[in-house]
Amino acid sequence: DGGITQSPKYLFRKEGQNVTLSCEQNLNHDAMYWYRQDPGQGLRLIYYSQIVNDFQKGDIAEGYSVSREKKESFPLTVTSAQKNPTAFYLCASSPRTGTGNTIYFGEGSWLTVV
Amino acid sequence: AQSVTQPDIHITVSEGASLELRCNYSYGATPYLFWYVQSPGQGLQLLLKYFSGDTLVQGIKGFEAEFKRSQSSFNLRKPSVHWSDAAEYFCAVGAMGYGGSQGNLIFGKGTKLSVKP
């Protein structure tokens, strides 16, 4: 089945550690996105990528990094510089960028700092 | 700047009752509007979208939404709610020129729907 796969579903991080969240899509979509979701805050854009080897910062990119070496993959690294990383992270993709484009979401990953 | 407001944080309805979730947007041009649904701990599923044409849009699971340009609204409706509709609902508008690129969505903060037996 086509879709967006995020892993792991649950991840625990010690303070000072970097962690990487995986996102893979087999929809042949050009654009991919990472959102952060906190209770009562809605979704906030961290990074997005329109094409392989290119990505742009969103609203809350500080403390995060991404790469886009393959069309189907867009991993997110939460670095130790992110002061409050505990949140639900959603990966998404769309066929292309452009206003009106429909964005599809993965099932999300929970990150907890312990 | 583009924005989306969902005025109701939490709504409770009885099973079988009708439902209307409100969404107001601020956008400088013709908006592209979406409703998504999220079950606890899950990703977002697209319910419906409006790009152009007929202002009444039909979606999945028996939902519909009506675009009213004069009121800058895109309210979601369902004639008869089922217990399985309990979830959080997000309205979103397609952002023009966001961060130098088009295609991203601006989300409202969501409305949590509870359904009473």
Coordinates of C-alpha atoms in Angstrom, one line a residue:
Chain A
D1 CA 0.0 0.0 0.0
G2 CA 1.2 3.5 -0.7
G3 CA 1.7 5.8 2.2
I4 CA 4.0 7.6 4.6
T5 CA 5.8 5.6 7.2
Q6 CA 7.3 7.2 10.3
S7 CA 9.5 5.4 12.8
P8 CA 9.8 4.9 15.6
K9 CA 6.3 5.5 16.9
Y10 CA 7.7 6.2 20.4
L11 CA 11.1 7.5 21.3
F12 CA 12.7 8.5 24.5
R13 CA 15.7 10.8 24.6
K14 CA 18.0 11.8 27.4
E15 CA 18.9 15.4 27.7
G16 CA 21.9 16.3 25.6
Q17 CA 21.3 13.6 23.0
N18 CA 20.5 13.9 19.4
V19 CA 17.8 11.7 18.0
T20 CA 16.7 11.0 14.4
L21 CA 13.1 10.4 13.3
S22 CA 12.6 8.5 10.1
C23 CA 10.1 9.3 7.4
E24 CA 9.7 7.3 4.2
Q25 CA 7.1 7.8 1.5
N26 CA 6.3 5.6 -1.5
L27 CA 3.8 8.0 -3.1
N28 CA 6.4 9.4 -5.5
H29 CA 5.7 12.8 -4.0
D30 CA 8.2 15.6 -4.7
A31 CA 7.5 17.7 -1.5
M32 CA 8.0 16.5 2.1
Y33 CA 7.3 18.3 5.4
W34 CA 7.9 18.0 9.1
Y35 CA 5.4 19.4 11.6
R36 CA 5.5 19.6 15.4
Q37 CA 2.3 19.2 17.4
D38 CA 1.8 20.3 21.0
P39 CA -1.5 20.2 22.8
G40 CA -3.6 23.2 22.1
Q41 CA -1.0 24.6 19.6
G42 CA -2.1 23.0 16.4
L43 CA 0.6 22.1 13.9
R44 CA 3.7 24.1 13.4
L45 CA 6.1 23.7 10.4
I46 CA 9.7 22.7 11.2
Y47 CA 11.2 22.1 7.7
Y48 CA 10.0 21.4 4.2
S49 CA 11.7 20.1 1.1
Q50 CA 10.5 20.7 -2.5
I51 CA 13.0 18.5 -4.2
V52 CA 15.9 16.2 -3.5
N53 CA 19.0 17.9 -1.9
D54 CA 17.0 21.0 -1.1
F55 CA 15.1 22.0 2.0
Q56 CA 13.9 25.2 3.7
K57 CA 13.3 26.3 7.3
G58 CA 9.8 26.6 8.6
D59 CA 8.5 28.5 11.6
I60 CA 10.3 26.6 14.3
A61 CA 13.5 25.2 12.7
E62 CA 15.9 26.1 15.6
G63 CA 17.3 23.0 17.2
Y64 CA 16.3 20.7 14.3
S65 CA 18.1 19.5 11.2
V66 CA 17.0 17.5 8.1
S67 CA 18.4 16.0 5.0
R68 CA 16.8 15.0 1.6
E69 CA 19.3 12.7 -0.1
K70 CA 16.5 10.5 -1.7
K71 CA 13.1 11.5 -3.0
E72 CA 11.4 9.0 -0.7
S73 CA 13.2 9.9 2.5
F74 CA 13.2 13.0 4.8
P75 CA 14.7 12.2 8.2
L76 CA 14.5 14.8 11.0
T77 CA 17.2 15.1 13.7
V78 CA 16.2 16.7 17.0
T79 CA 19.5 18.1 18.4
S80 CA 20.5 18.9 21.9
A81 CA 20.0 22.5 21.0
Q82 CA 16.2 22.0 21.0
K83 CA 15.2 23.1 24.5
N84 CA 11.8 21.6 24.7
P85 CA 11.7 18.6 22.3
T86 CA 8.9 16.6 23.9
A87 CA 6.1 16.6 21.4
F88 CA 4.3 14.7 18.7
Y89 CA 6.1 14.9 15.3
L90 CA 4.3 14.5 12.0
C91 CA 5.8 13.9 8.6
A92 CA 3.9 14.8 5.5
S93 CA 4.2 14.8 1.8
S94 CA 2.5 16.3 -1.3
P95 CA 2.8 15.6 -5.0
R96 CA 4.5 19.0 -5.5
T97 CA 4.6 22.4 -3.9
G98 CA 2.1 25.0 -5.0
T99 CA -0.9 26.6 -3.4
G100 CA -3.8 24.2 -3.3
N101 CA -1.7 21.1 -3.2
T102 CA -3.0 18.4 -0.9
I103 CA -0.7 17.4 1.9
Y104 CA -0.9 13.8 3.3
F105 CA 0.3 12.8 6.7
G106 CA 2.1 9.9 8.3
E107 CA 1.0 8.4 11.6
G108 CA 3.4 10.5 13.8
S109 CA 6.1 9.9 16.2
W110 CA 6.1 10.7 19.9
L111 CA 9.3 12.0 21.4
T112 CA 9.8 12.3 25.1
V113 CA 12.8 13.7 26.9
V114 CA 13.6 11.8 30.1
Chain B
A1 CA -0.7 37.3 7.1
Q2 CA -2.7 34.2 6.5
S3 CA -4.4 32.7 9.6
V4 CA -7.1 30.2 10.5
T5 CA -9.3 30.5 13.6
Q6 CA -11.3 27.7 15.0
P7 CA -13.3 29.4 17.8
D8 CA -14.4 26.3 19.6
I9 CA -11.7 24.4 21.5
H10 CA -14.0 21.6 22.6
I11 CA -17.5 20.6 21.5
T12 CA -19.7 17.8 22.9
V13 CA -22.7 16.5 21.0
S14 CA -25.1 13.6 21.5
E15 CA -24.9 10.6 19.1
G16 CA -27.3 11.1 16.3
A17 CA -27.3 14.9 16.7
S18 CA -26.2 17.3 14.0
L19 CA -22.7 18.8 14.1
E20 CA -21.2 22.1 12.9
L21 CA -17.6 23.0 13.5
R22 CA -16.6 26.5 12.7
C23 CA -13.6 27.8 10.8
N24 CA -12.7 31.3 9.8
Y25 CA -9.7 32.3 7.7
S26 CA -7.8 35.3 6.8
Y27 CA -6.3 35.2 3.3
G28 CA -5.6 37.8 0.7
A29 CA -6.7 35.8 -2.4
T30 CA -8.8 32.9 -3.3
P31 CA -8.2 30.4 -0.5
Y32 CA -7.6 26.7 -0.8
L33 CA -9.3 25.2 2.3
F34 CA -9.0 21.8 4.0
W35 CA -10.5 19.9 6.9
Y36 CA -8.5 17.1 8.5
V37 CA -9.4 14.7 11.3
Q38 CA -7.1 13.3 13.9
S39 CA -7.8 10.4 16.2
P40 CA -5.7 10.3 19.5
G41 CA -2.1 9.5 18.8
Q42 CA -2.6 9.2 15.1
G43 CA -1.8 11.2 12.0
L44 CA -4.1 13.5 10.2
Q45 CA -6.6 12.2 7.6
L46 CA -8.0 14.5 4.9
L47 CA -11.8 14.8 5.2
L48 CA -12.4 17.2 2.3
K49 CA -11.0 20.2 0.5
Y50 CA -12.1 23.2 -1.5
F51 CA -10.2 24.6 -4.4
S52 CA -12.8 26.2 -6.6
G53 CA -16.3 25.7 -8.0
D54 CA -19.2 24.5 -6.0
T55 CA -19.1 26.1 -2.6
L56 CA -20.6 23.0 -0.9
V57 CA -18.0 20.3 -0.7
Q58 CA -18.7 16.7 0.1
G59 CA -16.1 14.6 1.9
I60 CA -15.6 11.2 3.4
K61 CA -17.4 9.8 6.4
G62 CA -20.6 11.8 5.6
F63 CA -19.0 15.2 6.2
E64 CA -19.6 18.3 4.2
A65 CA -18.3 21.9 4.3
E66 CA -19.5 25.1 2.8
F67 CA -17.3 27.9 1.7
K68 CA -18.7 31.4 2.3
R69 CA -16.5 34.0 0.9
S70 CA -18.5 36.9 2.4
Q71 CA -18.0 35.5 5.9
S72 CA -14.5 34.1 5.4
S73 CA -15.8 30.8 6.7
F74 CA -15.5 27.2 5.9
N75 CA -17.6 25.4 8.4
L76 CA -17.7 21.6 8.6
R77 CA -21.1 19.8 9.0
K78 CA -22.5 16.4 9.5
P79 CA -26.2 15.6 9.8
S80 CA -26.0 12.8 12.3
V81 CA -22.9 12.2 14.5
H82 CA -21.6 8.7 15.3
W83 CA -19.6 7.8 18.3
S84 CA -16.7 7.0 16.0
D85 CA -16.6 10.7 15.0
A86 CA -15.0 11.6 18.3
A87 CA -11.6 13.1 17.4
E88 CA -9.9 16.4 16.9
Y89 CA -10.7 18.3 13.7
F90 CA -8.3 20.8 12.0
C91 CA -9.1 23.4 9.5
A92 CA -6.3 24.6 7.2
V93 CA -5.7 27.1 4.5
G94 CA -3.2 26.8 1.6
A95 CA -0.5 29.4 2.2
M96 CA 0.6 31.5 -0.7
G97 CA 4.2 32.4 -0.8
Y98 CA 4.9 30.9 2.5
G99 CA 8.6 31.0 3.4
G100 CA 9.4 31.8 -0.2
S101 CA 7.5 28.7 -1.5
Q102 CA 3.9 27.9 -2.0
G103 CA 2.3 24.7 -0.9
N104 CA 2.4 24.7 2.9
L105 CA -0.7 24.8 5.0
I106 CA -1.6 27.1 7.9
F107 CA -3.6 25.2 10.5
G108 CA -6.1 26.2 13.0
K109 CA -5.6 25.0 16.6
G110 CA -8.2 22.4 16.3
T111 CA -11.6 21.5 17.8
K112 CA -11.9 18.4 19.9
L113 CA -15.2 16.6 19.4
S114 CA -16.7 14.4 22.1
V115 CA -19.8 12.3 21.5
K116 CA -22.2 11.4 24.2
P117 CA -24.1 8.1 24.0

